[in-house]
PDB file of C-alpha atoms in Angstrom:
ATOM      1  CA  UNK M  21      10.527 -24.290  -2.732  1.00 98.00           C
ATOM      2  CA  UNK M  22       9.377 -22.594   0.256  1.00 98.00           C
ATOM      3  CA  UNK M  23      10.775 -24.105   3.389  1.00 98.00           C
ATOM      4  CA  UNK M  24       8.554 -23.642   6.436  1.00 98.00           C
ATOM      5  CA  UNK M  25       9.586 -24.480  10.133  1.00 99.00           C
ATOM      6  CA  UNK M  26       6.337 -24.643  12.186  1.00 98.00           C
ATOM      7  CA  UNK M  27       6.340 -25.360  15.900  1.00 98.00           C
ATOM      8  CA  UNK M  28       3.368 -26.757  17.734  1.00 98.00           C
ATOM      9  CA  UNK M  29       2.249 -28.621  14.606  1.00 98.00           C
ATOM     10  CA  UNK M  30       0.533 -31.446  16.258  1.00 97.00           C
ATOM     11  CA  UNK M  31      -2.776 -29.974  17.153  1.00 96.00           C
ATOM     12  CA  UNK M  32      -5.077 -27.009  17.238  1.00 97.00           C
ATOM     13  CA  UNK M  33      -3.980 -24.009  15.185  1.00 98.00           C
ATOM     14  CA  UNK M  34      -0.674 -25.649  14.332  1.00 98.00           C
ATOM     15  CA  UNK M  35      -2.413 -28.664  12.743  1.00 98.00           C
ATOM     16  CA  UNK M  36      -4.713 -26.358  10.724  1.00 98.00           C
ATOM     17  CA  UNK M  37      -1.652 -24.417   9.531  1.00 98.00           C
ATOM     18  CA  UNK M  38       0.115 -27.530   8.681  1.00 98.00           C
ATOM     19  CA  UNK M  39      -2.825 -28.818   6.546  1.00 97.00           C
ATOM     20  CA  UNK M  40      -3.233 -25.509   4.849  1.00 98.00           C
ATOM     21  CA  UNK M  41       0.531 -25.157   4.073  1.00 98.00           C
ATOM     22  CA  UNK M  42       0.857 -28.426   2.414  1.00 97.00           C
ATOM     23  CA  UNK M  43       1.721 -27.893  -1.239  1.00 96.00           C
ATOM     24  CA  UNK M  44       3.821 -29.079  -4.134  1.00 95.00           C
ATOM     25  CA  UNK M  45       5.678 -25.724  -3.649  1.00 97.00           C
ATOM     26  CA  UNK M  46       6.093 -26.158   0.065  1.00 98.00           C
ATOM     27  CA  UNK M  47       8.582 -28.204   2.182  1.00 98.00           C
ATOM     28  CA  UNK M  48       7.236 -28.334   5.845  1.00 98.00           C
ATOM     29  CA  UNK M  49       9.443 -28.961   8.805  1.00 98.00           C
ATOM     30  CA  UNK M  50       7.144 -29.602  11.556  1.00 98.00           C
ATOM     31  CA  UNK M  51       7.930 -29.520  15.320  1.00 98.00           C
ATOM     32  CA  UNK M  52       6.091 -30.729  18.323  1.00 98.00           C
ATOM     33  CA  UNK M  53       6.508 -32.758  21.439  1.00 97.00           C
ATOM     34  CA  UNK M  54       4.618 -35.754  19.958  1.00 97.00           C
ATOM     35  CA  UNK M  55       4.083 -36.464  16.282  1.00 96.00           C
ATOM     36  CA  UNK M  56       0.718 -36.231  14.635  1.00 97.00           C
ATOM     37  CA  UNK M  57       0.700 -39.490  12.800  1.00 97.00           C
ATOM     38  CA  UNK M  58      -2.487 -38.757  10.908  1.00 96.00           C
ATOM     39  CA  UNK M  59      -1.135 -35.588   9.705  1.00 97.00           C
ATOM     40  CA  UNK M  60       2.122 -37.280   8.423  1.00 98.00           C
ATOM     41  CA  UNK M  61       0.047 -39.985   6.682  1.00 97.00           C
ATOM     42  CA  UNK M  62      -2.002 -37.380   5.049  1.00 96.00           C
ATOM     43  CA  UNK M  63       0.933 -35.584   3.668  1.00 97.00           C
ATOM     44  CA  UNK M  64       2.544 -38.658   2.276  1.00 96.00           C
ATOM     45  CA  UNK M  65      -0.726 -39.799   0.694  1.00 96.00           C
ATOM     46  CA  UNK M  66      -0.824 -36.516  -1.023  1.00 95.00           C
ATOM     47  CA  UNK M  67       3.017 -36.831  -1.806  1.00 96.00           C
ATOM     48  CA  UNK M  68       3.766 -33.379  -0.241  1.00 98.00           C
ATOM     49  CA  UNK M  69       7.140 -32.813   1.338  1.00 98.00           C
ATOM     50  CA  UNK M  70       7.233 -32.935   5.125  1.00 98.00           C
ATOM     51  CA  UNK M  71       9.868 -33.801   7.733  1.00 98.00           C
ATOM     52  CA  UNK M  72       8.483 -34.191  11.276  1.00 98.00           C
ATOM     53  CA  UNK M  73      10.564 -33.746  14.455  1.00 98.00           C
ATOM     54  CA  UNK M  74       9.743 -34.788  17.861  1.00 98.00           C
ATOM     55  CA  UNK M  75      11.201 -32.288  20.212  1.00 98.00           C
ATOM     56  CA  UNK M  76      10.216 -30.694  23.520  1.00 98.00           C
ATOM     57  CA  UNK M  77      10.817 -27.070  23.525  1.00 98.00           C
ATOM     58  CA  UNK M  78      10.897 -26.988  27.217  1.00 98.00           C
ATOM     59  CA  UNK M  79      14.581 -28.245  26.737  1.00 98.00           C
ATOM     60  CA  UNK M  80      15.887 -25.025  25.802  1.00 98.00           C
ATOM     61  CA  UNK M  81      19.620 -25.948  26.205  1.00 98.00           C
ATOM     62  CA  UNK M  82      19.252 -28.333  23.348  1.00 98.00           C
ATOM     63  CA  UNK M  83      17.498 -26.104  20.882  1.00 98.00           C
ATOM     64  CA  UNK M  84      20.593 -24.877  19.049  1.00 98.00           C
ATOM     65  CA  UNK M  85      21.801 -28.442  18.195  1.00 98.00           C
ATOM     66  CA  UNK M  86      18.238 -29.329  17.209  1.00 98.00           C
ATOM     67  CA  UNK M  87      17.972 -26.380  14.922  1.00 98.00           C
ATOM     68  CA  UNK M  88      21.195 -27.485  13.073  1.00 98.00           C
ATOM     69  CA  UNK M  89      19.456 -30.844  12.387  1.00 98.00           C
ATOM     70  CA  UNK M  90      16.304 -28.938  11.000  1.00 98.00           C
ATOM     71  CA  UNK M  91      18.399 -26.577   8.794  1.00 98.00           C
ATOM     72  CA  UNK M  92      20.266 -29.586   7.252  1.00 98.00           C
ATOM     73  CA  UNK M  93      17.020 -30.616   5.765  1.00 98.00           C
ATOM     74  CA  UNK M  94      16.997 -27.493   3.423  1.00 98.00           C
ATOM     75  CA  UNK M  95      18.347 -28.134  -0.022  1.00 98.00           C
ATOM     76  CA  UNK M  96      20.274 -25.230  -1.104  1.00 97.00           C
ATOM     77  CA  UNK M  97      19.577 -26.093  -4.750  1.00 97.00           C
ATOM     78  CA  UNK M  98      15.920 -25.430  -4.596  1.00 98.00           C
ATOM     79  CA  UNK M  99      15.361 -23.273  -1.687  1.00 98.00           C
ATOM     80  CA  UNK M 100      13.539 -19.976  -2.607  1.00 98.00           C
ATOM     81  CA  UNK M 101      12.463 -18.684   0.693  1.00 98.00           C
ATOM     82  CA  UNK M 102      12.384 -19.764   4.411  1.00 98.00           C
ATOM     83  CA  UNK M 103       9.941 -19.112   7.023  1.00 98.00           C
ATOM     84  CA  UNK M 104       9.770 -19.765  10.873  1.00 99.00           C
ATOM     85  CA  UNK M 105       6.433 -19.885  12.457  1.00 99.00           C
ATOM     86  CA  UNK M 106       6.865 -19.853  16.343  1.00 98.00           C
ATOM     87  CA  UNK M 107       3.326 -21.274  16.955  1.00 98.00           C
ATOM     88  CA  UNK M 108       3.850 -23.605  20.110  1.00 98.00           C
ATOM     89  CA  UNK M 109       2.467 -22.528  23.243  1.00 98.00           C
ATOM     90  CA  UNK M 110       1.112 -23.608  26.620  1.00 97.00           C
ATOM     91  CA  UNK M 111      -1.403 -21.873  28.994  1.00 96.00           C
ATOM     92  CA  UNK M 112      -2.664 -22.193  32.541  1.00 96.00           C
ATOM     93  CA  UNK M 113      -4.835 -19.976  34.616  1.00 96.00           C
ATOM     94  CA  UNK M 114      -3.829 -19.801  38.232  1.00 97.00           C
ATOM     95  CA  UNK M 115      -3.123 -17.185  41.046  1.00 98.00           C
ATOM     96  CA  UNK M 116       0.574 -16.499  41.102  1.00 98.00           C
ATOM     97  CA  UNK M 117       0.857 -17.535  44.802  1.00 98.00           C
ATOM     98  CA  UNK M 118      -0.564 -20.803  44.043  1.00 98.00           C
ATOM     99  CA  UNK M 119       1.662 -21.531  40.889  1.00 98.00           C
ATOM    100  CA  UNK M 120       4.510 -23.832  41.215  1.00 98.00           C
ATOM    101  CA  UNK M 121       7.922 -22.501  40.212  1.00 98.00           C
ATOM    102  CA  UNK M 122       8.390 -25.396  37.774  1.00 98.00           C
ATOM    103  CA  UNK M 123       5.240 -24.440  35.887  1.00 98.00           C
ATOM    104  CA  UNK M 124       6.339 -20.882  35.695  1.00 98.00           C
ATOM    105  CA  UNK M 125       9.591 -21.912  34.154  1.00 98.00           C
ATOM    106  CA  UNK M 126       8.056 -24.248  31.787  1.00 98.00           C
ATOM    107  CA  UNK M 127       5.715 -21.544  30.452  1.00 98.00           C
ATOM    108  CA  UNK M 128       8.445 -19.105  30.023  1.00 98.00           C
ATOM    109  CA  UNK M 129      10.631 -21.570  28.320  1.00 98.00           C
ATOM    110  CA  UNK M 130       8.001 -22.707  25.871  1.00 98.00           C
ATOM    111  CA  UNK M 131       6.115 -19.471  25.242  1.00 98.00           C
ATOM    112  CA  UNK M 132       9.014 -16.907  25.261  1.00 98.00           C
ATOM    113  CA  UNK M 133      12.578 -18.447  25.621  1.00 99.00           C
ATOM    114  CA  UNK M 134      12.204 -21.122  22.945  1.00 98.00           C
ATOM    115  CA  UNK M 135      11.015 -18.683  20.304  1.00 98.00           C
ATOM    116  CA  UNK M 136      13.951 -16.370  21.247  1.00 99.00           C
ATOM    117  CA  UNK M 137      16.393 -19.146  20.736  1.00 99.00           C
ATOM    118  CA  UNK M 138      14.841 -20.562  17.656  1.00 99.00           C
ATOM    119  CA  UNK M 139      14.939 -17.058  16.159  1.00 98.00           C
ATOM    120  CA  UNK M 140      18.377 -16.763  16.989  1.00 98.00           C
ATOM    121  CA  UNK M 141      19.136 -20.196  15.474  1.00 98.00           C
ATOM    122  CA  UNK M 142      17.157 -19.636  12.417  1.00 98.00           C
ATOM    123  CA  UNK M 143      19.091 -16.205  11.692  1.00 98.00           C
ATOM    124  CA  UNK M 144      22.428 -17.763  12.413  1.00 98.00           C
ATOM    125  CA  UNK M 145      22.040 -21.013  10.445  1.00 98.00           C
ATOM    126  CA  UNK M 146      20.272 -19.457   7.447  1.00 98.00           C
ATOM    127  CA  UNK M 147      22.986 -17.104   6.676  1.00 97.00           C
ATOM    128  CA  UNK M 148      24.268 -19.424   4.111  1.00 96.00           C
ATOM    129  CA  UNK M 149      21.110 -19.054   1.985  1.00 98.00           C
ATOM    130  CA  UNK M 150      20.596 -15.951   0.096  1.00 97.00           C
ATOM    131  CA  UNK M 151      16.869 -16.051   0.005  1.00 98.00           C
ATOM    132  CA  UNK M 152      13.906 -14.306   1.540  1.00 98.00           C
ATOM    133  CA  UNK M 153      13.510 -15.124   5.301  1.00 98.00           C
ATOM    134  CA  UNK M 154      10.542 -14.381   7.468  1.00 98.00           C
ATOM    135  CA  UNK M 155       9.747 -15.146  11.180  1.00 99.00           C
ATOM    136  CA  UNK M 156       6.268 -14.929  12.472  1.00 98.00           C
ATOM    137  CA  UNK M 157       5.612 -15.098  16.188  1.00 99.00           C
ATOM    138  CA  UNK M 158       2.151 -16.215  17.176  1.00 98.00           C
ATOM    139  CA  UNK M 159       1.014 -13.923  20.106  1.00 98.00           C
ATOM    140  CA  UNK M 160      -2.251 -13.497  21.885  1.00 98.00           C
ATOM    141  CA  UNK M 161      -4.679 -10.717  22.989  1.00 97.00           C
ATOM    142  CA  UNK M 162      -3.697 -11.648  26.471  1.00 97.00           C
ATOM    143  CA  UNK M 163      -0.586  -9.848  26.050  1.00 98.00           C
ATOM    144  CA  UNK M 164      -2.638  -6.641  26.872  1.00 95.00           C
ATOM    145  CA  UNK M 165      -6.022  -7.975  28.066  1.00 95.00           C
ATOM    146  CA  UNK M 166      -5.002  -8.796  31.561  1.00 97.00           C
ATOM    147  CA  UNK M 167      -6.842 -11.078  33.860  1.00 96.00           C
ATOM    148  CA  UNK M 168      -6.620 -12.508  37.285  1.00 97.00           C
ATOM    149  CA  UNK M 169      -4.760 -15.882  37.151  1.00 98.00           C
ATOM    150  CA  UNK M 170      -3.429 -15.007  33.648  1.00 98.00           C
ATOM    151  CA  UNK M 171      -0.213 -13.089  34.869  1.00 98.00           C
ATOM    152  CA  UNK M 172       2.387 -15.818  33.592  1.00 98.00           C
ATOM    153  CA  UNK M 173       0.712 -16.194  30.082  1.00 98.00           C
ATOM    154  CA  UNK M 174       0.231 -12.608  29.591  1.00 98.00           C
ATOM    155  CA  UNK M 175       3.864 -11.809  30.485  1.00 98.00           C
ATOM    156  CA  UNK M 176       5.089 -14.541  28.110  1.00 98.00           C
ATOM    157  CA  UNK M 177       3.027 -13.200  25.269  1.00 98.00           C
ATOM    158  CA  UNK M 178       4.039  -9.385  26.016  1.00 98.00           C
ATOM    159  CA  UNK M 179       7.637 -10.406  26.219  1.00 98.00           C
ATOM    160  CA  UNK M 180       7.395 -12.236  22.831  1.00 98.00           C
ATOM    161  CA  UNK M 181       5.828  -9.085  21.093  1.00 98.00           C
ATOM    162  CA  UNK M 182       8.652  -6.802  22.565  1.00 98.00           C
ATOM    163  CA  UNK M 183      11.284  -9.303  21.513  1.00 98.00           C
ATOM    164  CA  UNK M 184       9.657  -9.132  17.935  1.00 98.00           C
ATOM    165  CA  UNK M 185       9.866  -5.329  17.768  1.00 98.00           C
ATOM    166  CA  UNK M 186      13.529  -5.316  19.076  1.00 98.00           C
ATOM    167  CA  UNK M 187      14.599  -7.887  16.328  1.00 98.00           C
ATOM    168  CA  UNK M 188      12.803  -5.828  13.887  1.00 98.00           C
ATOM    169  CA  UNK M 189      15.100  -2.906  14.715  1.00 98.00           C
ATOM    170  CA  UNK M 190      18.272  -5.196  14.973  1.00 98.00           C
ATOM    171  CA  UNK M 191      17.733  -7.111  11.544  1.00 97.00           C
ATOM    172  CA  UNK M 192      16.636  -5.790   8.247  1.00 96.00           C
ATOM    173  CA  UNK M 193      17.607  -8.958   6.012  1.00 96.00           C
ATOM    174  CA  UNK M 194      15.505 -11.356   7.984  1.00 98.00           C
ATOM    175  CA  UNK M 195      11.876 -10.071   8.409  1.00 98.00           C
ATOM    176  CA  UNK M 196       9.991 -10.604  11.571  1.00 98.00           C
ATOM    177  CA  UNK M 197       6.480  -9.953  12.907  1.00 98.00           C
ATOM    178  CA  UNK M 198       4.015 -11.096  15.540  1.00 98.00           C
ATOM    179  CA  UNK M 199       0.406 -11.631  15.140  1.00 98.00           C
ATOM    180  CA  UNK M 200      -1.955 -11.177  18.052  1.00 98.00           C
ATOM    181  CA  UNK M 201      -4.750 -13.790  18.023  1.00 97.00           C
ATOM    182  CA  UNK M 202      -8.219 -13.491  19.633  1.00 96.00           C
ATOM    183  CA  UNK M 203     -10.012 -16.382  21.318  1.00 95.00           C
ATOM    184  CA  UNK M 204      -9.841 -19.622  19.360  1.00 96.00           C
ATOM    185  CA  UNK M 205     -11.791 -22.827  20.003  1.00 92.00           C
ATOM    186  CA  UNK M 206      -8.795 -24.934  21.183  1.00 85.00           C
ATOM    187  CA  UNK M 207      -8.040 -26.586  24.563  1.00 67.00           C
ATOM    188  CA  UNK M 208      -7.013 -23.213  25.855  1.00 62.00           C
ATOM    189  CA  UNK M 209     -10.459 -21.925  25.699  1.00 50.00           C
ATOM    190  CA  UNK M 210     -12.208 -25.268  26.476  1.00 54.00           C
ATOM    191  CA  UNK M 211     -14.062 -23.843  29.428  1.00 53.00           C
ATOM    192  CA  UNK M 212     -15.446 -20.846  27.580  1.00 48.00           C
ATOM    193  CA  UNK M 213     -19.207 -20.799  27.930  1.00 47.00           C
ATOM    194  CA  UNK M 214     -20.174 -18.595  25.118  1.00 58.00           C
ATOM    195  CA  UNK M 215     -18.674 -20.826  22.207  1.00 64.00           C
ATOM    196  CA  UNK M 216     -19.929 -18.038  19.636  1.00 74.00           C
ATOM    197  CA  UNK M 217     -17.046 -15.946  20.706  1.00 81.00           C
ATOM    198  CA  UNK M 218     -14.466 -18.367  19.553  1.00 94.00           C
ATOM    199  CA  UNK M 219     -12.898 -18.683  16.153  1.00 96.00           C
ATOM    200  CA  UNK M 220     -12.126 -21.989  14.538  1.00 97.00           C
ATOM    201  CA  UNK M 221      -8.380 -23.123  14.328  1.00 97.00           C
ATOM    202  CA  UNK M 222      -8.801 -23.036  10.646  1.00 98.00           C
ATOM    203  CA  UNK M 223     -10.059 -19.383  10.745  1.00 98.00           C
ATOM    204  CA  UNK M 224      -6.999 -18.410  12.821  1.00 98.00           C
ATOM    205  CA  UNK M 225      -4.572 -20.331  10.436  1.00 98.00           C
ATOM    206  CA  UNK M 226      -6.059 -18.276   7.511  1.00 98.00           C
ATOM    207  CA  UNK M 227      -5.484 -14.986   9.153  1.00 98.00           C
ATOM    208  CA  UNK M 228      -1.799 -16.037  10.138  1.00 98.00           C
ATOM    209  CA  UNK M 229      -1.116 -17.059   6.636  1.00 98.00           C
ATOM    210  CA  UNK M 230      -2.685 -13.982   5.092  1.00 98.00           C
ATOM    211  CA  UNK M 231      -0.157 -11.905   7.039  1.00 98.00           C
ATOM    212  CA  UNK M 232       2.822 -14.251   6.550  1.00 98.00           C
ATOM    213  CA  UNK M 233       2.277 -14.397   2.750  1.00 98.00           C
ATOM    214  CA  UNK M 234       0.557 -11.151   1.769  1.00 97.00           C
ATOM    215  CA  UNK M 235       0.606  -8.588   4.492  1.00 98.00           C
ATOM    216  CA  UNK M 236       3.830  -8.960   6.339  1.00 98.00           C
ATOM    217  CA  UNK M 237       4.821  -5.924   8.497  1.00 98.00           C
ATOM    218  CA  UNK M 238       8.329  -6.031   9.703  1.00 98.00           C
ATOM    219  CA  UNK M 239       8.956  -5.464  13.339  1.00 98.00           C
ATOM    220  CA  UNK M 240       5.242  -4.895  14.034  1.00 98.00           C
ATOM    221  CA  UNK M 241       2.680  -6.764  16.096  1.00 98.00           C
ATOM    222  CA  UNK M 242      -0.671  -6.963  14.207  1.00 98.00           C
ATOM    223  CA  UNK M 243      -4.281  -8.000  15.416  1.00 98.00           C
ATOM    224  CA  UNK M 244      -5.398 -11.159  13.573  1.00 97.00           C
ATOM    225  CA  UNK M 245      -8.891  -9.982  13.618  1.00 95.00           C
TER     226      UNK M 245
END
């Protein structure tokens, strides 16, 4: 059984990932601030294994205790591999002098600090399982494509990519990589005028899973398309 921890599972790319990952050979451990009840109902109707956790990743000081509860759901008798997909993220576009400090802290907590702590906890609490382990961090082209008003978001994603490369050097028994998405038709790009530039969440999910399952590059950041 593949156990897959997925953050930001309630909508957009996360929901698309969740629906594609539902399988008799997978046990999903979904995390989001609010539950997606239709997703839970669909999983149950198909008799797929899913545990859903309501948790706000902005509460970074509570992540360690939270991850203990998540890892407790893993059955040592049938686990064959363990994956963590750090997909959750928020975005805003605003000039830095107009940005409230609380908003900056929240973005850094959710986009950068929480994946760092989740990675730490995943490595620490999975030591008891002698199985394949992978961590995939979902990044963005904004990590290097800079724009006015995007300083906080770009910084959070560039930091996530640097963190990924650093852990790739630090750890060999747990594999880690980042995948850099282009523009996806989610709330983040709701104001985009040329919709033809946008990929669907389902397409993005397919690209993420291709790299996770078949083209994993330890310690690297790769472009999704």
